Short mmCIF file of C-alpha atoms and ligand atoms in Angstrom, two decimals:
data_model
loop_
_atom_site.label_atom_id
_atom_site.label_comp_id
_atom_site.label_asym_id
_atom_site.label_seq_id
_atom_site.Cartn_x
_atom_site.Cartn_y
_atom_site.Cartn_z
CA UNK Y 270 25.40 24.27 -47.23
CA UNK Y 271 21.66 23.30 -45.84
CA UNK Y 272 19.78 21.78 -48.01
CA UNK Y 273 17.20 20.40 -46.00
CA UNK Y 274 15.70 23.45 -43.31
CA UNK Y 275 12.94 23.08 -41.26
CA UNK Y 276 11.79 26.21 -40.19
CA UNK Y 277 9.32 26.22 -36.60
CA UNK Y 278 6.72 28.96 -36.87
CA UNK Y 279 4.27 30.25 -34.05
CA UNK Y 280 3.38 33.43 -35.73
CA UNK Y 281 5.66 35.27 -32.92
CA UNK Y 282 8.21 38.24 -33.57
CA UNK Y 283 11.05 36.02 -33.36
CA UNK Y 284 9.53 33.14 -35.75
CA UNK Y 285 9.09 36.04 -37.75
CA UNK Y 286 12.88 36.30 -37.64
CA UNK Y 287 13.73 32.88 -37.95
CA UNK Y 288 11.31 32.61 -41.12
CA UNK Y 289 13.63 36.02 -43.08
CA UNK Y 290 16.74 34.05 -41.50
CA UNK Y 291 15.56 30.68 -42.82
CA UNK Y 292 14.62 32.16 -46.19
CA UNK Y 293 18.07 34.05 -46.27
CA UNK Y 294 19.87 30.97 -45.93
CA UNK Y 295 18.22 29.06 -49.00
CA UNK Y 296 18.56 31.88 -50.96
CA UNK Y 297 22.32 32.41 -50.88
CA UNK Y 298 22.50 28.23 -51.71
CA UNK Y 299 24.38 27.12 -54.61
CA UNK Y 300 22.37 23.83 -54.24
CA UNK Y 301 18.80 23.15 -54.33
CA UNK Y 302 16.85 23.59 -50.83
CA UNK Y 303 14.18 22.06 -49.68
CA UNK Y 304 12.66 24.68 -47.08
CA UNK Y 305 10.15 22.62 -44.59
CA UNK Y 306 7.92 24.69 -41.86
CA UNK Y 307 6.18 23.61 -39.05
CA UNK Y 308 3.30 24.71 -37.13
CA UNK Y 309 2.12 23.14 -34.25
CA UNK Y 310 -1.26 23.35 -32.69
CA UNK Y 311 -1.87 22.05 -29.22
CA UNK Y 312 -2.90 18.82 -28.52
CA UNK Y 313 -6.69 18.72 -27.55
CA UNK Y 314 -7.85 16.17 -25.00
CA UNK Y 315 -9.77 13.02 -26.13
CA UNK Y 316 -12.63 13.19 -23.08
CA UNK Y 317 -14.15 16.01 -25.33
CA UNK Y 318 -15.95 13.28 -27.01
CA UNK Y 319 -17.57 13.35 -30.56
CA UNK Y 320 -18.67 15.63 -31.93
CA UNK Y 321 -16.92 18.33 -29.75
CA UNK Y 322 -13.53 16.74 -30.25
CA UNK Y 323 -13.57 17.04 -34.51
CA UNK Y 324 -15.31 20.46 -34.41
CA UNK Y 325 -11.83 21.58 -31.89
CA UNK Y 326 -9.77 19.58 -34.67
CA UNK Y 327 -11.11 22.05 -37.32
CA UNK Y 328 -10.94 25.41 -35.27
CA UNK Y 329 -7.26 24.67 -33.67
CA UNK Y 330 -6.73 23.37 -38.10
CA UNK Y 331 -8.00 26.50 -39.15
CA UNK Y 332 -5.82 28.50 -37.20
CA UNK Y 333 -2.83 26.39 -37.97
CA UNK Y 334 -3.35 27.37 -41.71
CA UNK Y 335 -3.79 31.02 -40.97
CA UNK Y 336 -0.43 30.82 -39.00
CA UNK Y 337 1.10 28.87 -42.16
CA UNK Y 338 0.15 31.77 -44.48
CA UNK Y 339 1.62 34.31 -42.62
CA UNK Y 340 5.06 32.34 -42.61
CA UNK Y 341 4.91 31.87 -45.73
CA UNK Y 342 4.39 35.34 -46.25
CA UNK Y 343 7.49 36.12 -44.25
CA UNK Y 344 9.45 33.86 -46.26
CA UNK Y 345 8.62 35.53 -49.26
CA UNK Y 346 10.05 34.83 -53.08
CA UNK Y 347 12.40 31.83 -52.50
CA UNK Y 348 13.75 29.42 -55.06
CA UNK Y 349 13.83 26.88 -52.26
CA UNK Y 350 11.24 24.09 -52.29
CA UNK Y 351 8.66 24.71 -49.75
CA UNK Y 352 6.56 22.25 -47.68
CA UNK Y 353 4.40 22.55 -44.90
CA UNK Y 354 3.54 20.60 -42.26
CA UNK Y 355 0.71 21.13 -39.40
CA UNK Y 356 0.83 18.71 -36.71
CA UNK Y 357 -0.34 18.44 -33.56
CA UNK Y 358 1.76 19.67 -30.69
CA UNK Y 359 3.29 19.87 -28.26
CA UNK Y 360 5.21 21.81 -30.73
CA UNK Y 361 8.77 20.79 -29.68
CA UNK Y 362 7.78 16.99 -29.69
CA UNK Y 363 6.41 18.04 -33.56
CA UNK Y 364 9.14 19.70 -34.57
CA UNK Y 365 11.73 17.16 -33.44
CA UNK Y 366 9.97 14.33 -35.10
CA UNK Y 367 9.82 16.06 -38.57
CA UNK Y 368 13.59 16.80 -37.69
CA UNK Y 369 14.01 13.33 -37.53
CA UNK Y 370 11.69 11.61 -39.86
CA UNK Y 371 12.43 13.56 -42.79
CA UNK Y 372 16.16 14.49 -42.28
CA UNK Y 373 16.46 18.12 -42.00
CA UNK Y 374 20.03 19.23 -41.83
CA UNK Y 375 18.85 22.45 -39.72
CA UNK Y 376 16.45 24.00 -37.44
CA UNK Y 377 15.60 27.29 -37.85
CA UNK Y 378 13.43 28.87 -35.03
CA UNK Y 379 12.74 31.70 -32.54
CA UNK Y 380 14.30 31.81 -28.87
CA UNK Y 381 10.95 32.71 -27.52
CA UNK Y 382 7.43 32.02 -28.76
CA UNK Y 383 3.83 33.68 -28.07
CA UNK Y 384 4.15 32.41 -24.33
CA UNK Y 385 3.35 35.47 -21.57
CA UNK Y 386 7.09 34.81 -19.30
CA UNK Y 387 9.34 37.54 -20.56
CA UNK Y 388 12.36 37.00 -18.25
CA UNK Y 389 12.87 33.85 -19.96
CA UNK Y 390 16.08 34.29 -22.61
CA UNK Y 391 14.54 30.70 -24.43
CA UNK Y 392 11.18 29.72 -24.45
CA UNK Y 393 10.51 25.88 -23.19
CA UNK Y 394 10.02 24.66 -26.72
CA UNK Y 395 13.07 25.98 -28.54
CA UNK Y 396 14.78 24.65 -25.38
CA UNK Y 397 13.79 21.47 -25.13
CA UNK Y 398 14.42 21.00 -29.96
CA UNK Y 399 17.90 22.98 -28.53
CA UNK Y 400 18.88 19.79 -25.86
CA UNK Y 401 17.58 17.35 -27.86
CA UNK Y 402 17.75 18.38 -31.90
CA UNK Y 403 19.49 15.36 -34.24
CA UNK Y 404 20.79 18.23 -36.37
CA UNK Y 405 21.92 21.80 -35.72
CA UNK Y 406 19.87 25.12 -34.26
CA UNK Y 407 19.62 28.35 -35.73
CA UNK Y 408 17.95 30.12 -32.89
CA UNK Y 409 16.79 33.64 -33.89
CA UNK Y 410 16.51 37.05 -31.60
P1 ATP M 775 6.64 29.61 -23.23
O1 ATP M 775 6.15 28.26 -24.73
O2 ATP M 775 7.63 28.31 -23.13
O3 ATP M 775 5.67 29.76 -22.81
P2 ATP M 775 7.53 30.89 -25.78
O4 ATP M 775 6.26 30.86 -26.21
O5 ATP M 775 8.15 32.40 -25.48
O6 ATP M 775 7.44 29.89 -24.53
P3 ATP M 775 8.50 28.62 -27.28
O7 ATP M 775 7.07 28.48 -27.10
O8 ATP M 775 9.85 27.97 -27.10
O9 ATP M 775 8.66 30.26 -26.43
O10 ATP M 775 8.75 29.48 -28.82
C1 ATP M 775 9.86 29.38 -29.55
C2 ATP M 775 9.87 29.58 -30.87
O11 ATP M 775 9.70 27.86 -30.95
C3 ATP M 775 9.09 30.29 -31.26
O12 ATP M 775 9.76 31.25 -32.02
C4 ATP M 775 9.04 29.18 -33.07
O13 ATP M 775 10.35 29.42 -33.53
C5 ATP M 775 9.28 27.58 -31.99
N1 ATP M 775 7.46 27.05 -31.84
C6 ATP M 775 6.68 27.52 -30.84
N2 ATP M 775 5.53 26.89 -30.84
C7 ATP M 775 5.31 26.59 -31.83
C8 ATP M 775 4.43 25.55 -32.65
N3 ATP M 775 3.36 26.06 -31.80
N4 ATP M 775 4.62 25.74 -33.92
C9 ATP M 775 5.86 25.98 -34.42
N5 ATP M 775 6.87 26.34 -33.82
C10 ATP M 775 6.65 26.78 -32.74
MG1 MG M 776 5.51 29.03 -26.63
#
């Protein structure tokens, strides 16, 4: 049913649950599936200037690559074609941009992420994606 799935992953417990769900859906599909994993890193202020700006970007990229490796591990074996995208955030904007430009037909993400405000039912990024997504959104809890 879903052939172009976007998984948003930040390394959190909820995101791991989302990865398992997305992988499960991809394994059940009778048609070929593209599973696109998106990891966003926080935008950097331009006032850092060179060479500090480039150094900071390299560090963020390295961290994001580690998070991406965790995502691939959580997905495990799947017949889906895996695509990976590491983008500058804010996360919800990056997720929505990818969903629109790549024509995703399902976004899978966690209810919460790495944020500290435990009382929220939905984190700010999942809330924004649910409000603006061009396709169905599956929230993992
Ligand atoms: P907040 O960020 O508002 O303090 P939070 O961190 O608990 O709250 P969100 O950031 O909305 O909650 O995270 C919810 C889900 O959004 C995560 O489980 C993940 O699927 C996705 N997400 C969050 N941050 C990123 C990111 N940097 N890259 C990719 N996906 C992300
Ligand atoms: Mg967050």
